[in-house]
Coordinates of C-alpha atoms and ligand atoms in Angstrom, one line a residue:
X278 CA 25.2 -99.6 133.5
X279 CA 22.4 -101.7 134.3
X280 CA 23.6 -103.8 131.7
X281 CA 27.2 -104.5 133.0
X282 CA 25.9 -104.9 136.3
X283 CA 23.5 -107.6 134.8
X284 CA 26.6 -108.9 133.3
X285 CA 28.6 -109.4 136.1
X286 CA 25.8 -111.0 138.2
X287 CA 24.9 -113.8 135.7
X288 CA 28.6 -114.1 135.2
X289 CA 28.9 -115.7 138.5
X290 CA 25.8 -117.5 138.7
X291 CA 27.5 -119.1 135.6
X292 CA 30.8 -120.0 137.3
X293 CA 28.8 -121.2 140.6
X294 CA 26.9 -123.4 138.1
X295 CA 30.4 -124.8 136.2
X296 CA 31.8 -125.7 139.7
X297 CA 28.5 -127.9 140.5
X298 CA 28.9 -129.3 137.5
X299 CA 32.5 -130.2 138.2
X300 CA 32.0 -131.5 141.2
X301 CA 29.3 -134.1 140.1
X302 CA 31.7 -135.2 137.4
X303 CA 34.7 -136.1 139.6
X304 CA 37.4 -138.2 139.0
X305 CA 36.5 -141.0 136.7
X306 CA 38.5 -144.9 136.2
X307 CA 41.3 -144.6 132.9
X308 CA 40.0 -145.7 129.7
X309 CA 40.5 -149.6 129.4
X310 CA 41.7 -150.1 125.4
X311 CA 45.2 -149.0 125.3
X312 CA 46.2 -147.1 121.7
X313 CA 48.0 -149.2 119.2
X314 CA 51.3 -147.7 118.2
X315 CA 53.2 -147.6 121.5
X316 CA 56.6 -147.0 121.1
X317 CA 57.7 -147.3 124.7
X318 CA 61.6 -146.5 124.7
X319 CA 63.9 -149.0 126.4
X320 CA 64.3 -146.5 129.7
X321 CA 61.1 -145.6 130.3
X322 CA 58.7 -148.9 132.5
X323 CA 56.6 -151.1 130.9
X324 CA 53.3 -149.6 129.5
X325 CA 54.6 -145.9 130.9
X326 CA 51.8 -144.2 127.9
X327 CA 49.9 -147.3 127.5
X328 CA 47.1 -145.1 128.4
X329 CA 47.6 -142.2 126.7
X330 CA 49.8 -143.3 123.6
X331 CA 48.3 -141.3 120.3
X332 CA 47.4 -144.2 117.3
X333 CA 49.6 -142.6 114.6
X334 CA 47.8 -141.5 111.3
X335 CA 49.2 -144.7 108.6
X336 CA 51.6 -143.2 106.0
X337 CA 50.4 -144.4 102.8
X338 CA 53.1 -143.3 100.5
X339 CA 56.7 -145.7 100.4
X340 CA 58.5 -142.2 99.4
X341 CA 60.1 -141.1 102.7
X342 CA 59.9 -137.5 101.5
X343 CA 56.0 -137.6 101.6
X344 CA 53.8 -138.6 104.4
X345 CA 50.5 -139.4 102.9
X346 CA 47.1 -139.9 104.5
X347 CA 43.8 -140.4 104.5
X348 CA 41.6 -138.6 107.4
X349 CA 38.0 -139.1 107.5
X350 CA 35.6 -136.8 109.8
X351 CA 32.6 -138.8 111.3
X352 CA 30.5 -139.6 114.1
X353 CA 31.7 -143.1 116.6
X354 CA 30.4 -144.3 119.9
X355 CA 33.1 -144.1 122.1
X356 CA 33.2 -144.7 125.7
X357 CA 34.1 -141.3 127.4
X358 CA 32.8 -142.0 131.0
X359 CA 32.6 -145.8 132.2
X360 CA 29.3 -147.1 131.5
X361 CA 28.4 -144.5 128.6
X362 CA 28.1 -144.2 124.9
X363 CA 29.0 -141.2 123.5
X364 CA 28.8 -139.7 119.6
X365 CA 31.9 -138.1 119.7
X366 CA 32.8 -136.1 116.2
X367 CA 36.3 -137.9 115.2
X368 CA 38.6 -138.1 112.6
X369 CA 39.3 -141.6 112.1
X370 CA 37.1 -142.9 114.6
X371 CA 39.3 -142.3 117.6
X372 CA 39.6 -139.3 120.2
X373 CA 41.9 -137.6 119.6
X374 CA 42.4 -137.9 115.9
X375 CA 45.7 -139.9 114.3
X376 CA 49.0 -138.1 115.6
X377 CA 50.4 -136.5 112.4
X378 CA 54.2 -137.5 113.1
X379 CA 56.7 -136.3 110.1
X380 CA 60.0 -134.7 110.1
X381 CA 61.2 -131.1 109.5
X382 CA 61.3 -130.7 105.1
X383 CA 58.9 -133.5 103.9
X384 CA 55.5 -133.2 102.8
X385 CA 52.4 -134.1 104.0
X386 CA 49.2 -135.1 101.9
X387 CA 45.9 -135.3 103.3
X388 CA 43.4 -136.7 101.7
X389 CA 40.2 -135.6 103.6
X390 CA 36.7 -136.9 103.6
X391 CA 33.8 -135.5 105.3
X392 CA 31.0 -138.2 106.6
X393 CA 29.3 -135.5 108.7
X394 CA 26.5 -134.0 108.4
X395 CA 27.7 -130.7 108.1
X396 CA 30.5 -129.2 106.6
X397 CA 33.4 -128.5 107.8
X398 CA 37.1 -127.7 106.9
X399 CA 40.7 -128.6 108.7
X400 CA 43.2 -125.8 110.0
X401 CA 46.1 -126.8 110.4
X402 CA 47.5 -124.8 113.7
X403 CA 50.6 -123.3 113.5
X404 CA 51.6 -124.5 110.7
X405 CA 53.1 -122.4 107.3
X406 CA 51.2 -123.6 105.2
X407 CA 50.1 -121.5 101.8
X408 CA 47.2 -119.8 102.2
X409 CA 45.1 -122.3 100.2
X410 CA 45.9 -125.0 102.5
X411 CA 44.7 -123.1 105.8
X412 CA 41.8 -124.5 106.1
X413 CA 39.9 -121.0 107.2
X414 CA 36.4 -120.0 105.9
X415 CA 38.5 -116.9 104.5
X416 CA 40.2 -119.0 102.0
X417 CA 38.2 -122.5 101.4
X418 CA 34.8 -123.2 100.7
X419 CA 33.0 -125.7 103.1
X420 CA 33.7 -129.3 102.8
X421 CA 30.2 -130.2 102.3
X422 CA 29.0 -133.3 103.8
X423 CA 30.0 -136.4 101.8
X424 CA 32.9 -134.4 99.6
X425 CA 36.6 -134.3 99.8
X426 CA 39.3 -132.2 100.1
X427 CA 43.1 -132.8 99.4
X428 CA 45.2 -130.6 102.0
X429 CA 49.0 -130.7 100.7
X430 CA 51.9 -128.9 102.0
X431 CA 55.7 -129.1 102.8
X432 CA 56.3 -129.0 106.8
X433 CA 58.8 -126.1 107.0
X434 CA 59.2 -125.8 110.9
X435 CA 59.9 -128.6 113.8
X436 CA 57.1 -128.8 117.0
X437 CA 54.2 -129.5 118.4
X438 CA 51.1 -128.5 116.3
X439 CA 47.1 -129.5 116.1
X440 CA 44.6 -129.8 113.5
X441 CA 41.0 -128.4 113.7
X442 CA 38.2 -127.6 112.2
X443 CA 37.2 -124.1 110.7
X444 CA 33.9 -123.8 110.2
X445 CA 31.6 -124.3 113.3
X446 CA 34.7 -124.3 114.9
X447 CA 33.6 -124.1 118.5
X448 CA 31.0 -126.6 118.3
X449 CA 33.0 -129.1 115.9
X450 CA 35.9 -128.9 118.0
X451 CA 34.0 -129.2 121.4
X452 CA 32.4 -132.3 120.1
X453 CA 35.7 -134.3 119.8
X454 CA 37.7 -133.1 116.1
X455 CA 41.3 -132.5 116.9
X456 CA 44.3 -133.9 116.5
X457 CA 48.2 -134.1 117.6
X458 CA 51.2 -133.0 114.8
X459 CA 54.6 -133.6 115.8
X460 CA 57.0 -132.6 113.5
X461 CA 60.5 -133.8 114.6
X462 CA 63.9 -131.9 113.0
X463 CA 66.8 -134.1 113.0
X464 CA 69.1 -131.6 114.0
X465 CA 67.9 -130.2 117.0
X466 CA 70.1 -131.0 120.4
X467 CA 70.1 -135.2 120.7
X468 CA 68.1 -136.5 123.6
X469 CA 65.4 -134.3 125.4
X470 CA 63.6 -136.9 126.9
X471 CA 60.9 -139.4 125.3
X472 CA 58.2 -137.9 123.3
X473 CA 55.1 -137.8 125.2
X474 CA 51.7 -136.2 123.5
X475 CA 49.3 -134.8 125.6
X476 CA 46.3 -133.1 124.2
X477 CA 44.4 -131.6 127.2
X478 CA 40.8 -130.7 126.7
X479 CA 37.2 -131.2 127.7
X480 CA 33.8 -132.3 126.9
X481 CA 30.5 -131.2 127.7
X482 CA 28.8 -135.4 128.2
X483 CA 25.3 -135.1 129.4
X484 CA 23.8 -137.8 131.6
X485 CA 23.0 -140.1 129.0
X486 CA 26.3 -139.8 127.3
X487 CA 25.2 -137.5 125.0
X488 CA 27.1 -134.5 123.9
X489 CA 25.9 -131.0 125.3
X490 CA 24.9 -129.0 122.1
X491 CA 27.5 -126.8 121.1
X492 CA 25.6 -123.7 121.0
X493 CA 24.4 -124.4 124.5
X494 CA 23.6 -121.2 126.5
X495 CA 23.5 -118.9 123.6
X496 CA 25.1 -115.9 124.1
X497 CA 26.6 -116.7 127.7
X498 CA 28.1 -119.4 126.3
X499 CA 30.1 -117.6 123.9
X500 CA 30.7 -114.6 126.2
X501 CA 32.2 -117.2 129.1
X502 CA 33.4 -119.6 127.2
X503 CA 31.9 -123.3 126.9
X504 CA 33.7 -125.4 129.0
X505 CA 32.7 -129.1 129.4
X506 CA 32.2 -130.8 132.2
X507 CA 34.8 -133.8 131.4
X508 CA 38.2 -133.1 131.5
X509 CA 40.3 -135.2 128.9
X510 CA 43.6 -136.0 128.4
X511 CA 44.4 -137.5 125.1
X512 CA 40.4 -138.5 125.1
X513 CA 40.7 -139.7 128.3
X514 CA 39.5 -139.0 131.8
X515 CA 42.2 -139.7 134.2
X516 CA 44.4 -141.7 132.6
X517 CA 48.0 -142.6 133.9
X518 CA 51.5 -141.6 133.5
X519 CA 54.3 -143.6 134.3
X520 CA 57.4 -142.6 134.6
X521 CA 61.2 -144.3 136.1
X522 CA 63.2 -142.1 138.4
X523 CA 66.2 -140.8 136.2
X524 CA 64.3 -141.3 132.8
X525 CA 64.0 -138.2 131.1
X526 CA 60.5 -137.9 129.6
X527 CA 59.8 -134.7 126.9
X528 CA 55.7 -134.2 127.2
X529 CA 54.3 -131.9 124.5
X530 CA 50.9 -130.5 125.5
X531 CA 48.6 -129.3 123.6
X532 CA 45.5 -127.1 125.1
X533 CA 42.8 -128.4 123.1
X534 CA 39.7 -126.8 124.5
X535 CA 37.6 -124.6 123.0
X536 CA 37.1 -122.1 126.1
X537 CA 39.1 -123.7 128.6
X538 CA 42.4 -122.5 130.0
X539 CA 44.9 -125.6 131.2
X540 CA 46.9 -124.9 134.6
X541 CA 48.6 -127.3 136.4
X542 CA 51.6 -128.5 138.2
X543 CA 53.3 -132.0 138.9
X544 CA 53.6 -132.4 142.8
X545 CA 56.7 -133.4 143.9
X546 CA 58.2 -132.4 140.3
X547 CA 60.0 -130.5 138.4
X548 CA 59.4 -129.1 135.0
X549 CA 60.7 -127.1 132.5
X550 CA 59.8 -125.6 129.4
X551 CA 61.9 -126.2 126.4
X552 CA 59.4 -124.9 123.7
X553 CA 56.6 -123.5 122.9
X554 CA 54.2 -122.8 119.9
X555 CA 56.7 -123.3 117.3
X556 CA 59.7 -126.3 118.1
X557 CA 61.9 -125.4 121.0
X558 CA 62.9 -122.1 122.6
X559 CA 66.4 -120.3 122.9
X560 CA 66.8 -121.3 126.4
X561 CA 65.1 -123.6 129.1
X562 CA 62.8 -122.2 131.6
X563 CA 62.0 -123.6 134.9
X564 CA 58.2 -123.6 135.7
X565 CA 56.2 -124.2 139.2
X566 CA 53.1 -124.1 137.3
X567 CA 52.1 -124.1 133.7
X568 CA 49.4 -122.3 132.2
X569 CA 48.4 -122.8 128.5
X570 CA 45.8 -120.9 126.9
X571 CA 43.3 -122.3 124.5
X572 CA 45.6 -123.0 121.0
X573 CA 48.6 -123.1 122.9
X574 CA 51.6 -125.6 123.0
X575 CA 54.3 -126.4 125.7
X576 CA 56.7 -129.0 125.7
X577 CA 58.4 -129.9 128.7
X578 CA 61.4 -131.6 130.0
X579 CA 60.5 -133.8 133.4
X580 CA 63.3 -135.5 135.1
X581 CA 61.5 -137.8 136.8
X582 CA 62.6 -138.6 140.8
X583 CA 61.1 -140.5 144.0
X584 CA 59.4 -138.1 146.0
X585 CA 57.2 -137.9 149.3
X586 CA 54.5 -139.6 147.2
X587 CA 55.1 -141.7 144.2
X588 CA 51.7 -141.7 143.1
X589 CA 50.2 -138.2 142.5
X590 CA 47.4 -136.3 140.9
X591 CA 47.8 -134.1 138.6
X592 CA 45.1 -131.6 139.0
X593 CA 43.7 -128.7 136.6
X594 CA 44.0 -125.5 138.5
X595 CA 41.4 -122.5 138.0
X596 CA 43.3 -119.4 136.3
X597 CA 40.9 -117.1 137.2
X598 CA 40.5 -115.7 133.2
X599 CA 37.9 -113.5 134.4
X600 CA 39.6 -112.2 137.6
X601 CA 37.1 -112.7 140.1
X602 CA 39.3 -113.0 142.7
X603 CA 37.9 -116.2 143.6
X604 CA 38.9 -119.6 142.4
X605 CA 36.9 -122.7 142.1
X606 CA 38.3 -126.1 143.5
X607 CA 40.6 -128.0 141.4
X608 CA 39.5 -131.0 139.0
X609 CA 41.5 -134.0 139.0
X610 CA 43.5 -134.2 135.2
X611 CA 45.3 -137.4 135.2
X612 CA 47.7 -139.2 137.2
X613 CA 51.5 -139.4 137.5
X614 CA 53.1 -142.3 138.7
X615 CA 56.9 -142.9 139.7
X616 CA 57.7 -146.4 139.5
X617 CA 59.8 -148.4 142.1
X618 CA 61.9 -149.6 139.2
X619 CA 66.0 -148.9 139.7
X620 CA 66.8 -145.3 139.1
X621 CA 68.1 -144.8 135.5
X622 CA 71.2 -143.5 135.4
X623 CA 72.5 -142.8 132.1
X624 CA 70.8 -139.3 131.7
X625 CA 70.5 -136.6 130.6
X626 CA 69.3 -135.2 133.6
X627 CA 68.8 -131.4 132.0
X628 CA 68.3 -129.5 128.8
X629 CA 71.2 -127.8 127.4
X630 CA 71.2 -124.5 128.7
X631 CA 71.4 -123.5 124.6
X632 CA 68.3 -124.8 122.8
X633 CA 68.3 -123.5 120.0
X634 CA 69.6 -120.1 118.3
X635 CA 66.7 -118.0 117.1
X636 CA 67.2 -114.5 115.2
X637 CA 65.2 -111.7 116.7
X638 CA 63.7 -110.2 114.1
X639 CA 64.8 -107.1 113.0
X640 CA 61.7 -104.6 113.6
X641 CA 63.7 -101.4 112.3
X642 CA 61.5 -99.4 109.8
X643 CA 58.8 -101.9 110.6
X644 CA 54.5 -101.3 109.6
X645 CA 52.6 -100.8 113.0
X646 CA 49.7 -102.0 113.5
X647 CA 47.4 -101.3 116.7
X648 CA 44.4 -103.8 117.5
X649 CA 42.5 -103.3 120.7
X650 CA 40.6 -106.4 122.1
X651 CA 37.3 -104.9 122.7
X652 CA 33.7 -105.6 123.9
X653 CA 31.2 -103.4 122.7
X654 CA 27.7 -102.5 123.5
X655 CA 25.6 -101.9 120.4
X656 CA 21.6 -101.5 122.0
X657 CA 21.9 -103.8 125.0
X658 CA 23.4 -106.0 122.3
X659 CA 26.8 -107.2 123.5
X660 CA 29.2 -108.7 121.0
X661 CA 33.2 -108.8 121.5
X662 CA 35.4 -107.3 118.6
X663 CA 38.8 -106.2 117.3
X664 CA 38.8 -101.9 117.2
X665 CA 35.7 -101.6 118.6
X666 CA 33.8 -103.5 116.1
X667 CA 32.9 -107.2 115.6
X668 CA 34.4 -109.3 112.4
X669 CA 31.2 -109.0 110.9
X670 CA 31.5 -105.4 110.4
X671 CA 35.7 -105.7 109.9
X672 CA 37.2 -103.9 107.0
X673 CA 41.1 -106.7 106.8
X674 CA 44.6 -105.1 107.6
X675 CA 46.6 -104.5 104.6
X676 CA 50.3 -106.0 104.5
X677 CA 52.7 -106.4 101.9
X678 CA 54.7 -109.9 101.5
X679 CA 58.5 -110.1 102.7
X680 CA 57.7 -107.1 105.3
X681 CA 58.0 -106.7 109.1
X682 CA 55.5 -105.4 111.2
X683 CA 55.3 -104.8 114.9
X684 CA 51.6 -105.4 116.2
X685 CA 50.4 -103.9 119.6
X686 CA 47.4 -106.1 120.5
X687 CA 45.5 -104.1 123.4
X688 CA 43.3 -106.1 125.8
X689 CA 40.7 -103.5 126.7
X690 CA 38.6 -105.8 128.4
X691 CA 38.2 -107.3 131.9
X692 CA 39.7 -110.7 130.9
X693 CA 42.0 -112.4 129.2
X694 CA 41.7 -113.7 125.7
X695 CA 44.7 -115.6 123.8
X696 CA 45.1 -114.1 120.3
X697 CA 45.9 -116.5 117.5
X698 CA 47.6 -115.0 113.9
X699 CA 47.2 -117.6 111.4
X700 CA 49.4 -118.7 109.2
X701 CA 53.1 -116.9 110.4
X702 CA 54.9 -116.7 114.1
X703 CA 55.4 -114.2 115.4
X704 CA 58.4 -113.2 118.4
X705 CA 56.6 -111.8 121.6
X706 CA 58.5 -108.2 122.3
X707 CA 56.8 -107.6 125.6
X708 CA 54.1 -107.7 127.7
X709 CA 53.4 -104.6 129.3
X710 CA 56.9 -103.7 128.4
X711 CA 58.2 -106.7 130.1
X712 CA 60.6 -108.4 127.3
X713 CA 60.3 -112.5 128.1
X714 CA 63.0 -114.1 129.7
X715 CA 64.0 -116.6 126.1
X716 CA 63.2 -116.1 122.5
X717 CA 60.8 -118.4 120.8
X718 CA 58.1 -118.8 118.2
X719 CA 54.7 -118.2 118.7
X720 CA 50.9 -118.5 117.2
X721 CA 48.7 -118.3 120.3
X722 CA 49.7 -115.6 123.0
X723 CA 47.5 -115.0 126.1
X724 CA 46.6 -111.2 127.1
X725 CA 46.0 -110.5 130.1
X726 CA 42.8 -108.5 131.3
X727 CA 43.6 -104.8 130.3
X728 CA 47.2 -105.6 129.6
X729 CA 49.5 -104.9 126.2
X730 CA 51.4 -107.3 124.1
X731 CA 53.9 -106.0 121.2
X732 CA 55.2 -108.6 118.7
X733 CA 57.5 -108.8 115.7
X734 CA 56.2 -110.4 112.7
X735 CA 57.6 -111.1 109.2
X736 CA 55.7 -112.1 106.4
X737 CA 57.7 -114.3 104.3
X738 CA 56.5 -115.2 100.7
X739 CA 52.7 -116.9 101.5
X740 CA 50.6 -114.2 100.2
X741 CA 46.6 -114.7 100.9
X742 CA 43.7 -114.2 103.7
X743 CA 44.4 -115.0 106.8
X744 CA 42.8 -115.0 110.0
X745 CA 43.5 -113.4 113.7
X746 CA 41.2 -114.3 116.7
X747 CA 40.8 -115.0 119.8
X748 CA 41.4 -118.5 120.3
X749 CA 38.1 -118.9 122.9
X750 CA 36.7 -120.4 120.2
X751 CA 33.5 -119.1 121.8
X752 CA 34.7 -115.4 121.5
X753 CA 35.7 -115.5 117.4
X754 CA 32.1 -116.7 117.6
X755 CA 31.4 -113.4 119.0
X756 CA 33.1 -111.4 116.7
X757 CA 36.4 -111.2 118.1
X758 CA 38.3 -112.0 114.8
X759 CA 39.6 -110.4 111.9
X760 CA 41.4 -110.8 109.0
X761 CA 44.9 -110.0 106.9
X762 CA 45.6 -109.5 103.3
X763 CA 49.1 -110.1 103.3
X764 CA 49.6 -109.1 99.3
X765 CA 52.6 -109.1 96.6
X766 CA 53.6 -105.4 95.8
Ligands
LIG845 CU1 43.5 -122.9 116.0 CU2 41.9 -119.9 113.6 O1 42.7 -121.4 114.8
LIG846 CU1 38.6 -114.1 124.0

């Protein structure tokens, strides 16, 4: 008792703390050096991503079935905030990393390098890859500093993915390594808008410019969640959209962080979600607000039109994870201009109401599998954990290749923590017994505080390892993470 109550004290001493540190940061000018590799469509207005276009990775291979490159983790000054130098951990010496951009059936080759000075590995989020390729500590040793790696796989599925590191993951990836994948599948409904990346995170940049250590705060920092104190978007702090009333624009947005839920609406606009985790959903959905937990993808359809103001900001809203009941202010994200060019006019001005035809998978006869999201109190010694025990004490689930299984994942805490299965999608059943409203493909789902989410999952033909955590990078830290053995009969 004295123990939670301890808890819950420093918890908000901590979140008093963040919001000071927010409000110091404030909003910051764009970065100055537009990305190379700009491919502004005809519609949209001059320079409309010039801020916040991704430099695409270089294909090095003349075979349009492969894409083939060369990625290279390692330390560059970059300007983050005007008038600093930061160290930020890249791969290819830009913030984010190259956008991986292929279509649906060809391959990709990586050829990786590491040139820090620790090792690390690269998962490749969301993607079906064979287990070899995953990038996990559960299936690769360490690329040790100075060796290679050669990650190659076909790209089975259309969307919006990331790449990250696996080892260190919280600190690595809170110090700058990740990176855009947009897979594109020819046949999938003709114009949705223009493709717009944007890979929402933060940063913890100290005075000086240097990077908060990733293991700052010890254990609260895992058991909140480290959230810088820079808000980036595409490695940028406030950057600008533009956008032409009438000219569809399709933003995939990637959340990033390691800790830090994104929320935020467009004033004066109106979105709607067309996909998700895994390439585009059954049916559109109209949003006010979107929330995307750590891991997770949305891509968006925004029909851009004159409203009361033309220049707005587009803020990053508190969710509340821990449900305090209070939220801090709001933190300026980046902003969204409408132009005074002439309204385009030649559409579309909406999704198709049919996306995309997904199967439901067929859960009859299906394995179940019950996982309850705990925290548990060994001695005064908090840790978090899946069934009541931390990953370091985990004994993996057993599964059988070409089966279905329906998991029931049990958040038995006090807040909310998106779990992430690596290496197949899954189709959300319900939350709470609440079916959602289309069907689509997911990696990363948030549960609620104290709330229950069923999915349907199928394990096709990639036998191996493979992970499940929560995707608080801070919290698989703290042992809340296990692992699969999907085997052959
Ligand atoms: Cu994006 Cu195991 O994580
Ligand atoms: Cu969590």
């Amino acid at each position: 008792m004295a123990q939670r109550m301890r808890t819950s004290f420093e918890r908000i001493l901590l979140c008093v703390a963040a919001f000071a540190l927010f409000a110091a940061c404030g909003p910051a000018k764009p970065g100055t050096t537009p990305d190379a590799g700009v491919i502004a469509a005809a519609r949209q207005p001059d320079g409309w991503d010039s801020d916040v276009a991704l430099k695409p990775a270089e294909d090095v291979n003349p075979d349009s079935r492969i894409v083939e490159i060369n990625l290279e983790a390692r330390v560059e000054n970059l300007q983050i905030k005007p008038g600093l130098t930061t160290p930020v951990w890249t791969y290819n010496g830009t913030l984010p990393g190259p956008l991986i951009h292929a279509k649906k059936g060809q391959r990709l080759i990586v050829h990786f390098t590491n040139h820090l000075a620790e090792p690390t590995t690269i998962h490749w989020h969301g993607l079906r890859v064979p287990a070899a390729m995953d990038g996990s500590e559960a299936m690769q040793s360490p690329v040790q500093p100075g060796g290679t790696f050669d990650y190659a796989f076909d790209l089975l599925d259309s969307g919006t993915y990331w790449y990250h590191p696996h080892i260190n993951s919280s600190a690595q990836v809170g110090y700058g390594l990740y990176g855009a994948i947009q897979v594109d599948d020819p046949d999938e409904p003709a114009d949705l808008g223009d493709d717009l990346v944007l890979m929402l995170s933060d940063m913890g940049i100290e005075a000086d410019g240097s990077l908060t250590p990733g293991d700052q705060s010890g254990w609260f920092g895992d058991y909140f969640g480290r959230q810088g104190n820079t808000l980036l978007v595409n490695g940028k702090v406030m950057p600008k959209v533009r956008a032409k009333a009438g000219a569809p624009q399709r933003w995939r947005v990637i959340n990033a962080a390691r800790a830090r839920f994104m929320k935020f609406s467009v004033p004066g606009q109106k979105l709607i979600r067309i996909g998700g985790d895994g390439g585009l959903m059954t049916a559109p959905q109209p949003l006010d607000v979107v929330l995307l937990a750590p891991g997770e993808r949305a891509e968006l359809f925004l029909l851009p039109k004159h409203a009361a103001q033309d220049s707005v900001t587009v803020q990053w809203i508190d969710p509340d994870i821990f449900h305090l009941g209070q939220v801090g202010p709001p933190i300026d994200l980046f902003q969204f201009e409408v132009t005074a060019d002439p309204e385009w006019k030649d559409g579309p001005t909406a999704p198709p109401a049919a996306l995309r035809t997904i199967d439901p998978i067929a859960t009859d006869g299906a394995v179940q599998q019950l996982l309850e999201l705990t925290e548990q109190n060994t001695n005064g010694n908090i840790t978090l954990g899946i069934n009541g025990v931390p990953s370091s004490q985990a004994t993996p689930l057993m599964a059988t290749v070409n089966t279905t299984e329906v998991w029931t994942v049990k958040n038995t805490t006090n807040y909310d923590h998106p779990f992430h299965l690596h290496g197949f999608f899954f189709q959300v059943l319900d939350l709470n017994g609440v079916p959602p409203s289309a069907t689509e493909w997911k990696d990363t789902f948030n549960v609620p505080a104290n709330k229950t989410m069923r999915f349907a999952v199928h394990y096709d033909n990639r036998p191996g390892m493979w992970m499940f955590h929560c995707h608080i990078l801070d919290h698989a830290d703290l042992g809340m993470m296990g692992m699969l053995h999907v085997m052959e009969p």
